[in-house]
Coordinates of C-alpha atoms in Angstrom, one line a residue:
X1 CA -0.1 -0.3 0.0
X2 CA 1.8 3.3 -1.1
X3 CA 1.4 6.0 1.7
X4 CA 1.7 8.7 -0.4
X5 CA -0.4 10.9 0.7
X6 CA -2.8 12.3 -2.4
X7 CA -1.6 15.1 -5.1
X8 CA -3.5 18.0 -4.7
X9 CA -5.9 19.8 -7.3
X10 CA -3.1 21.8 -10.0
X11 CA -3.0 25.3 -8.7
X12 CA -4.7 24.9 -5.3
X13 CA -2.8 24.9 -1.5
X14 CA -3.5 22.7 1.1
X15 CA -6.0 24.0 2.9
X16 CA -5.2 25.4 6.9
X17 CA -6.2 23.6 10.2
X18 CA -6.6 27.6 11.7
X19 CA -8.2 28.6 8.5
X20 CA -12.0 30.9 10.0
X21 CA -14.4 32.2 8.2
X22 CA -16.3 35.4 8.9
X23 CA -19.8 35.1 7.2
X24 CA -21.8 38.7 6.5
X25 CA -24.8 39.1 4.8
X26 CA -25.6 42.3 2.8
X27 CA -28.6 43.4 0.5
X28 CA -26.9 46.6 -1.1
X29 CA -23.3 48.6 -1.9
X30 CA -24.1 50.3 1.8
X31 CA -24.5 47.6 3.1
X32 CA -21.8 45.9 2.3
X33 CA -19.3 49.2 2.7
X34 CA -20.9 49.1 6.9
X35 CA -20.6 45.9 7.0
X36 CA -16.6 45.9 5.9
X37 CA -16.3 49.3 8.0
X38 CA -17.6 47.0 11.0
X39 CA -15.3 44.2 11.1
X40 CA -11.7 46.6 10.6
X41 CA -12.8 48.5 13.6
X42 CA -13.2 44.6 15.8
X43 CA -10.1 42.3 14.6
X44 CA -10.9 38.9 15.1
X45 CA -8.3 37.3 17.2
X46 CA -6.1 35.5 14.7
X47 CA -6.9 37.7 12.1
X48 CA -3.9 35.8 9.9
X49 CA -5.7 32.9 9.8
X50 CA -9.6 35.0 9.4
X51 CA -11.0 36.0 6.2
X52 CA -14.6 38.0 5.7
X53 CA -16.4 36.8 3.0
X54 CA -19.0 38.8 1.9
X55 CA -22.3 37.3 0.5
X56 CA -24.6 40.2 -1.8
X57 CA -28.6 40.0 -2.6
X58 CA -28.6 38.4 -5.8
X59 CA -31.1 41.9 -6.9
X60 CA -28.7 43.9 -5.6
X61 CA -27.5 46.6 -8.7
X62 CA -24.4 48.7 -8.6
X63 CA -22.9 52.0 -11.0
X64 CA -23.3 50.8 -14.3
X65 CA -19.4 51.5 -16.6
X66 CA -19.9 49.0 -18.8
X67 CA -20.5 50.9 -23.1
X68 CA -23.9 50.3 -22.6
X69 CA -24.6 52.1 -19.3
X70 CA -26.2 54.6 -21.6
X71 CA -29.4 52.0 -21.9
X72 CA -29.6 51.0 -17.6
X73 CA -27.6 53.2 -15.3
X74 CA -27.2 50.6 -12.7
X75 CA -26.3 46.7 -12.9
X76 CA -27.6 44.2 -11.1
X77 CA -26.4 41.0 -9.8
X78 CA -28.9 38.9 -11.9
X79 CA -28.0 40.9 -15.3
X80 CA -24.5 39.9 -14.9
X81 CA -25.3 36.2 -14.2
X82 CA -27.7 36.3 -17.7
X83 CA -26.0 33.7 -20.5
X84 CA -24.7 35.6 -22.8
X85 CA -23.8 34.1 -27.0
X86 CA -20.8 36.4 -26.4
X87 CA -18.4 35.3 -23.2
X88 CA -16.7 38.4 -23.0
X89 CA -20.1 40.7 -22.5
X90 CA -20.8 39.2 -19.8
X91 CA -16.6 39.3 -18.9
X92 CA -17.4 42.0 -18.5
X93 CA -20.2 43.0 -16.8
X94 CA -19.3 40.9 -14.7
X95 CA -15.6 42.5 -14.5
X96 CA -17.8 45.8 -13.5
X97 CA -19.0 45.0 -10.4
X98 CA -16.0 43.7 -9.1
X99 CA -13.9 46.6 -10.1
X100 CA -17.6 48.4 -8.0
X101 CA -16.2 46.1 -5.1
X102 CA -12.8 46.8 -5.2
X103 CA -13.1 50.2 -5.4
X104 CA -15.1 50.9 -2.0
X105 CA -12.6 47.7 -0.1
X106 CA -10.0 51.2 -1.1
X107 CA -12.2 53.7 0.2
X108 CA -12.9 51.8 3.4
X109 CA -9.5 50.4 4.1
X110 CA -7.3 52.7 3.0
X111 CA -5.2 50.4 0.8
X112 CA -4.1 50.1 -3.0
X113 CA -5.1 46.8 -4.7
X114 CA -3.9 46.0 -8.4
X115 CA -6.0 43.4 -10.7
X116 CA -4.2 40.0 -10.6
X117 CA -6.0 36.6 -12.6
X118 CA -9.2 36.4 -13.8
X119 CA -10.8 33.4 -14.7
X120 CA -14.0 30.9 -15.8
X121 CA -15.1 28.8 -13.3
X122 CA -16.2 25.6 -15.1
X123 CA -18.9 25.3 -12.1
X124 CA -19.5 27.7 -11.4
X125 CA -20.2 29.2 -15.0
X126 CA -19.4 32.0 -14.3
X127 CA -16.2 34.2 -13.7
X128 CA -14.2 34.9 -10.6
X129 CA -11.1 37.6 -10.5
X130 CA -8.9 38.3 -7.8
X131 CA -6.9 41.1 -6.6
X132 CA -3.6 41.6 -4.9
X133 CA -2.3 44.5 -2.5
X134 CA 0.1 46.9 -4.5
X135 CA 2.2 46.5 -1.5
X136 CA 2.3 43.1 -0.3
X137 CA 4.4 40.4 -0.7
X138 CA 2.8 38.2 -3.3
X139 CA 2.6 41.4 -5.9
X140 CA 6.2 41.7 -5.6
X141 CA 6.6 40.7 -9.2
X142 CA 5.2 43.7 -10.3
X143 CA 6.9 47.1 -12.2
X144 CA 7.1 48.8 -8.5
X145 CA 8.5 46.9 -6.4
X146 CA 12.0 46.4 -9.2
X147 CA 10.6 43.8 -11.6
X148 CA 12.1 43.8 -15.0
X149 CA 15.4 46.1 -13.5
X150 CA 19.2 46.2 -13.7
X151 CA 21.3 43.6 -11.9
X152 CA 22.6 44.9 -9.1
X153 CA 19.7 47.7 -8.2
X154 CA 17.3 47.3 -5.5
X155 CA 13.7 47.7 -5.8
X156 CA 12.0 51.1 -5.9
X157 CA 10.0 50.3 -2.9
X158 CA 9.5 47.8 0.4
X159 CA 7.0 44.5 0.0
X160 CA 5.4 43.8 3.2
X161 CA 3.4 39.9 4.1
X162 CA 0.8 41.2 4.6
X163 CA -1.6 38.5 2.5
X164 CA -3.9 40.9 1.1
X165 CA -5.8 39.2 -1.3
X166 CA -9.3 40.4 -2.1
X167 CA -11.4 37.3 -4.1
X168 CA -14.6 38.2 -6.1
X169 CA -16.2 35.4 -6.9
X170 CA -19.7 35.3 -9.3
X171 CA -21.6 31.4 -9.4
X172 CA -24.9 31.3 -11.7
X173 CA -25.5 27.4 -10.3
X174 CA -26.2 29.3 -6.7
X175 CA -27.2 32.3 -8.7
X176 CA -24.7 34.6 -5.6
X177 CA -21.9 36.4 -5.7
X178 CA -19.6 36.6 -2.8
X179 CA -17.0 39.1 -2.1
X180 CA -13.7 37.8 0.6
X181 CA -11.2 40.0 2.5
X182 CA -8.0 39.9 3.4
X183 CA -5.5 42.1 4.6
X184 CA -3.4 42.2 7.6
X185 CA -2.3 46.3 8.9
X186 CA 1.1 45.7 9.2
X187 CA 1.7 49.1 6.5
X188 CA 1.1 52.4 5.9
X189 CA -2.3 53.1 4.3
X190 CA -1.6 54.3 1.2
X191 CA -2.7 58.2 2.1
X192 CA -0.4 57.8 5.6
X193 CA 3.2 57.1 3.1
X194 CA 2.2 59.8 0.9
X195 CA 5.0 62.9 1.3
X196 CA 3.1 65.7 2.8
X197 CA 2.1 68.3 0.3
X198 CA 5.1 71.5 0.3
X199 CA 3.3 75.0 1.5
X200 CA 3.1 76.5 -2.4
X201 CA 1.0 73.2 -3.4
X202 CA -2.5 73.5 -4.7
X203 CA -3.6 69.8 -4.0
X204 CA -5.6 69.0 -1.3
X205 CA -5.5 72.5 0.6
X206 CA -10.1 72.1 1.2
X207 CA -9.4 67.9 2.7
X208 CA -10.4 67.9 6.0
X209 CA -7.9 66.0 7.6
X210 CA -9.6 63.2 9.4
X211 CA -7.6 59.9 8.3
X212 CA -8.1 57.7 5.3
X213 CA -12.4 58.3 4.7
X214 CA -11.8 62.0 4.1
X215 CA -10.1 61.1 0.4
X216 CA -12.1 63.0 -1.9
X217 CA -12.0 62.8 -6.3
X218 CA -11.4 66.9 -7.0
X219 CA -14.7 68.2 -8.4
X220 CA -14.0 68.1 -12.6
X221 CA -14.2 71.9 -14.1
X222 CA -16.8 70.4 -16.7
X223 CA -19.6 70.2 -14.2
X224 CA -21.1 73.8 -14.0
X225 CA -24.5 72.0 -13.3
X226 CA -23.4 70.4 -10.0
X227 CA -22.5 73.9 -8.3
X228 CA -25.2 73.7 -6.1
X229 CA -24.8 70.4 -4.3
X230 CA -21.3 71.1 -3.7
X231 CA -20.8 75.8 -2.5
X232 CA -18.2 73.8 0.3
X233 CA -15.5 73.4 -3.1
X234 CA -16.5 76.4 -4.9
X235 CA -15.8 78.7 -2.1
X236 CA -12.4 77.8 -1.8
X237 CA -11.4 78.4 -4.8
X238 CA -13.6 82.0 -5.1
X239 CA -10.8 82.6 -1.7
X240 CA -8.5 81.1 -3.9
X241 CA -8.2 82.9 -6.8
X242 CA -8.7 86.6 -5.2
X243 CA -5.9 85.8 -2.4
X244 CA -3.3 86.0 -5.1
X245 CA -2.3 89.3 -5.1
X246 CA 1.2 90.3 -5.7
X247 CA 3.5 89.1 -2.6
X248 CA 6.1 90.2 -1.3
X249 CA 9.5 88.5 -3.0
X250 CA 10.4 86.6 0.1
X251 CA 13.7 86.0 1.0
X252 CA 14.3 82.2 0.3
X253 CA 15.9 82.7 -3.2
X254 CA 18.8 84.6 -1.9
X255 CA 20.4 82.1 -1.0
X256 CA 20.0 81.1 -5.0
X257 CA 21.6 84.6 -6.2
X258 CA 24.0 84.3 -4.2
X259 CA 25.4 80.5 -5.8
X260 CA 25.0 82.3 -8.6
X261 CA 26.4 85.1 -8.1
X262 CA 29.7 83.3 -6.7
X263 CA 30.0 80.9 -9.6
X264 CA 29.6 84.1 -12.5
X265 CA 32.8 85.5 -10.1
X266 CA 34.1 82.3 -10.4
X267 CA 34.1 82.1 -14.5
X268 CA 35.3 86.0 -14.8
X269 CA 38.9 85.8 -12.4
X270 CA 39.5 82.2 -14.8
X271 CA 38.6 84.4 -17.5
X272 CA 40.3 88.1 -16.1
X273 CA 43.5 85.1 -15.9
X274 CA 44.0 85.7 -19.7
X275 CA 47.2 87.7 -20.5
X276 CA 44.9 89.4 -23.0
X277 CA 43.4 92.7 -21.9
X278 CA 39.8 92.3 -20.6
X279 CA 37.5 94.1 -21.6
X280 CA 36.1 97.1 -19.8
X281 CA 32.7 97.6 -18.2
X282 CA 30.0 99.3 -19.2
X283 CA 29.8 101.5 -16.8
X284 CA 33.0 103.6 -16.1
X285 CA 34.6 102.8 -19.8
X286 CA 38.5 103.2 -18.6
X287 CA 40.6 103.8 -22.7
X288 CA 40.8 100.5 -25.3
X289 CA 43.3 98.0 -24.9
X290 CA 45.7 98.0 -26.6
X291 CA 46.1 96.0 -30.7
X292 CA 48.4 93.1 -30.3
X293 CA 51.7 94.4 -31.9
X294 CA 52.8 93.0 -35.2
X295 CA 56.1 91.1 -35.8
X296 CA 58.8 93.5 -36.2
X297 CA 59.7 92.2 -39.7
X298 CA 56.6 93.0 -41.5
X299 CA 54.9 95.0 -39.8
X300 CA 53.1 95.8 -43.7
X301 CA 51.7 92.6 -44.7
X302 CA 51.0 90.8 -40.3
X303 CA 48.5 94.4 -40.3
X304 CA 46.1 93.4 -43.5
X305 CA 45.8 89.9 -41.9
X306 CA 44.8 90.7 -38.8
X307 CA 42.1 93.5 -40.4
X308 CA 40.6 91.6 -42.8
X309 CA 38.4 88.7 -40.7
X310 CA 37.4 91.8 -38.1
X311 CA 35.6 93.4 -42.2
X312 CA 34.4 90.0 -43.7
X313 CA 33.6 87.8 -40.0
X314 CA 30.4 86.3 -39.7
X315 CA 28.4 88.7 -37.4
X316 CA 26.6 86.3 -34.6
X317 CA 22.8 85.0 -35.3
X318 CA 20.6 87.8 -33.4
X319 CA 19.1 86.4 -30.6
X320 CA 15.4 84.9 -30.7
X321 CA 13.1 87.7 -28.6
X322 CA 11.2 85.4 -25.3
X323 CA 8.7 85.8 -23.5
X324 CA 10.1 83.7 -20.2
X325 CA 12.1 85.5 -16.9
X326 CA 15.3 84.3 -16.3
X327 CA 14.7 82.6 -13.1
X328 CA 11.1 80.4 -14.6
X329 CA 14.0 79.7 -17.6
X330 CA 16.8 78.4 -15.3
X331 CA 14.4 75.9 -13.5
X332 CA 12.8 74.9 -16.7
X333 CA 9.2 75.8 -15.6
X334 CA 6.5 77.2 -18.1
X335 CA 6.3 81.1 -17.9
X336 CA 3.9 83.5 -19.1
X337 CA 6.1 86.1 -19.6
X338 CA 4.3 88.7 -16.7
X339 CA 5.6 92.0 -16.2
X340 CA 7.7 92.7 -13.7
X341 CA 7.0 89.8 -11.9
X342 CA 5.0 86.9 -13.6
X343 CA 2.4 84.9 -12.5
X344 CA 4.0 81.4 -12.2
X345 CA 7.1 83.4 -9.9
X346 CA 4.2 85.0 -7.6
X347 CA 3.2 81.3 -6.7
X348 CA 5.6 80.2 -5.7
X349 CA 6.9 83.5 -3.9
X350 CA 10.2 84.1 -5.0
X351 CA 12.0 86.4 -6.9
X352 CA 11.1 87.3 -10.6
X353 CA 13.7 89.4 -12.9
X354 CA 14.3 89.8 -16.5
X355 CA 17.8 90.5 -18.6
X356 CA 16.0 91.4 -21.6
X357 CA 14.1 94.1 -22.2
X358 CA 9.8 94.5 -23.5
X359 CA 10.9 95.2 -26.7
X360 CA 12.4 91.4 -27.2
X361 CA 16.6 93.1 -28.3
X362 CA 19.2 91.0 -26.0
X363 CA 21.8 94.2 -25.1
X364 CA 24.4 92.0 -24.3
X365 CA 23.8 90.3 -28.3
X366 CA 25.0 93.8 -29.1
X367 CA 28.1 93.8 -26.4
X368 CA 29.4 91.1 -27.3
X369 CA 30.4 93.2 -30.9
X370 CA 32.1 95.5 -29.0
X371 CA 35.6 94.2 -28.6
X372 CA 35.9 94.6 -32.6
X373 CA 35.9 98.3 -32.4
X374 CA 39.8 98.7 -30.5
X375 CA 41.3 97.2 -33.6
X376 CA 39.5 99.9 -35.9
X377 CA 40.7 103.3 -35.1
X378 CA 38.0 104.9 -37.8
X379 CA 34.9 104.5 -35.8
X380 CA 34.4 106.5 -32.6
X381 CA 31.7 104.7 -30.9
X382 CA 33.4 103.3 -28.8
X383 CA 32.8 106.1 -25.4
X384 CA 27.8 104.6 -26.2
X385 CA 29.4 102.1 -24.0
X386 CA 26.5 102.7 -21.1
X387 CA 23.7 103.2 -23.4
X388 CA 22.9 100.1 -24.2
X389 CA 21.6 99.8 -20.8
X390 CA 18.5 99.0 -20.2
X391 CA 16.4 103.3 -19.3
X392 CA 13.7 101.1 -17.2
X393 CA 16.1 100.3 -14.2
X394 CA 19.5 100.2 -12.7
X395 CA 22.2 97.6 -13.7
X396 CA 22.1 94.4 -11.1
X397 CA 24.9 93.1 -10.1
X398 CA 23.8 89.7 -12.0
X399 CA 23.5 91.6 -15.0
X400 CA 26.2 93.5 -15.0
X401 CA 28.4 89.7 -14.5
X402 CA 26.7 88.9 -17.5
X403 CA 27.6 91.0 -19.7
X404 CA 31.4 91.3 -18.3
X405 CA 30.7 87.0 -19.4
X406 CA 29.3 87.8 -22.7
X407 CA 32.5 90.2 -23.5
X408 CA 34.7 87.8 -22.9
X409 CA 33.1 85.4 -25.2
X410 CA 34.1 87.7 -27.8
X411 CA 37.0 88.4 -26.8
X412 CA 37.8 84.7 -26.9
X413 CA 36.1 84.1 -31.0
X414 CA 38.0 87.8 -31.1
X415 CA 41.5 85.9 -30.7
X416 CA 40.2 83.7 -33.1
X417 CA 39.8 85.1 -35.9
X418 CA 43.2 86.3 -35.4
X419 CA 45.0 83.3 -34.9
X420 CA 42.3 82.0 -38.6
X421 CA 44.6 84.5 -39.8
X422 CA 47.4 84.6 -39.1
X423 CA 47.8 81.2 -39.7
X424 CA 46.5 82.1 -43.6
X425 CA 49.7 81.9 -46.1
X426 CA 51.1 84.7 -47.1
X427 CA 53.4 85.8 -49.9
X428 CA 56.3 87.4 -48.7
X429 CA 58.8 88.8 -51.9
X430 CA 61.2 90.0 -48.8
X431 CA 62.3 86.6 -48.4
X432 CA 63.7 86.2 -51.8
X433 CA 65.4 89.9 -52.4
X434 CA 67.3 90.1 -55.4
X435 CA 71.1 89.6 -55.7
X436 CA 71.5 92.8 -57.6
X437 CA 69.9 94.9 -55.2
X438 CA 73.5 93.2 -52.9
X439 CA 75.8 95.5 -52.7
X440 CA 78.5 92.5 -55.2
X441 CA 82.1 92.5 -54.0
X442 CA 84.4 94.4 -57.1
X443 CA 87.0 91.4 -57.0
X444 CA 84.4 89.2 -59.1
X445 CA 80.6 90.4 -59.2
X446 CA 79.0 87.4 -61.2
X447 CA 80.8 85.0 -61.1
X448 CA 79.5 83.5 -57.1
X449 CA 75.9 83.5 -57.5
X450 CA 75.3 79.8 -55.2
X451 CA 77.1 82.3 -52.8
X452 CA 75.1 85.0 -53.0
X453 CA 71.5 83.3 -52.8
X454 CA 73.2 81.9 -49.5
X455 CA 73.7 84.8 -48.3
X456 CA 69.6 85.8 -48.3
X457 CA 68.9 83.1 -47.1
X458 CA 70.5 83.3 -43.8
X459 CA 69.3 86.5 -43.8
X460 CA 65.9 84.7 -43.8
X461 CA 65.7 82.5 -41.7
X462 CA 65.4 84.4 -37.8
X463 CA 62.8 86.5 -39.4
X464 CA 60.9 82.6 -40.8
X465 CA 61.7 82.1 -36.9
X466 CA 59.9 84.5 -34.6
X467 CA 57.2 84.2 -37.4
X468 CA 56.8 80.4 -36.5
X469 CA 57.2 81.5 -32.4
X470 CA 55.3 83.9 -32.6
X471 CA 51.9 81.5 -34.1
X472 CA 52.9 79.0 -31.5
X473 CA 52.1 81.2 -28.8
X474 CA 49.1 82.4 -29.6
X475 CA 47.8 78.7 -30.8
X476 CA 49.5 78.0 -27.2
X477 CA 46.9 81.1 -25.7
X478 CA 43.7 80.3 -28.1
X479 CA 44.1 76.7 -26.6
X480 CA 44.1 78.1 -22.6
X481 CA 41.2 80.2 -23.5
X482 CA 39.7 77.0 -24.4
X483 CA 40.4 75.3 -22.4
X484 CA 38.9 77.9 -19.8
X485 CA 36.1 78.1 -21.6
X486 CA 35.4 74.2 -21.3
X487 CA 35.6 74.9 -17.8
X488 CA 33.1 77.9 -17.3
X489 CA 30.7 76.3 -19.4
X490 CA 30.9 72.2 -17.0
X491 CA 31.0 74.9 -14.0
X492 CA 27.5 76.2 -15.2
X493 CA 26.2 73.7 -16.5
X494 CA 26.5 71.5 -12.4
X495 CA 25.5 74.4 -11.2
X496 CA 21.9 74.9 -13.0

């Protein structure tokens, strides 16, 4: 005789010997909520081995969420159990009733449940639905709990052995609907786990803080006809709309402005370490810096290439006018462009300022072309730089540093153009002097032409070496400036 135990049915676990079931009869959805609330208020002695079975009356009706909701506003259990030629229609009706039951349970106990499985029971000729608690160990394979994550990474949220399972079972043979509830309250509810709202948050301002039972859905704006039934919800909105005047600028953004100013100062210090003299600022323009000295052997040929690129260099593209303020642009938030303070900064209670005038022209774009003027002595327009600032208000420290930064960038572009001009090949006829212009010795004037050529080449070698050394110095300076500019851009990206 075989002593092995009889095999269990496929997919079923052995029932615990301590398992208990509390049966409750309800006749409506409201009675279902009341009975479940009483069960949770008076938990059993062994909740880990106990589950509640709530059996509905066969004539109970539920709000219809199916596609044919226009025909009937409510759906009864009898209609859901009726056989249909299309089994999908029967499943859709029963699933809509199961969803109503799960929503009612979520409002009562405060936890969230997600759909797990649906199958057709042959013995009951109906469908059964199961839902797992989102924080349960049974639901550990879902995406929010780390399903499919890369190796070496932890799950995004913890799970608990709360045994949270909801089972909704329809039976056409018994003409019944049973809802089985089992959950151990060993973790926080959905509202308790939610982070506290910010001070400037617009959600849950008019909801009383009485626990999970006070969770309410905000009324959609597309239902103005229900305003008479919800007068308490409309009043806080009016108070909120009238209580949004232009607030005073708080001091909580002073730290951010100080960090931004400090970063700009460090960038300017890196730029000012360049051996080339910096460009003057607009408030007190000093005399323009002298142009870089040309190579001494060929002054007429070294000055021409340095001036040609300045005349034919393409102007930088004009910036497109923008309406957002500098604070919204730095935080990458939507801005309506209101002046003097936009609505976004007013709601967030932070400082708002614009670095561009109302016309949309950036004053710093015009300053970017000013460093080219000291190299052209025939343009006496350098003293007009202080007029570039907007006449409506004084320049702040942030705008001054930003303007100096733009001027330094323009100076770097100018040095790049000079480097390109210096590296272009230029014919130098002085490097091959005419043998007739050289003084010929009287003894044998025409017997040694090769000696004269070698003498001319020996004189041209120091000139070529000087030009080569000058080009190498310019290249080194340019590389240093490019490295400094890259460091500045990286610092700006890290600060943003």
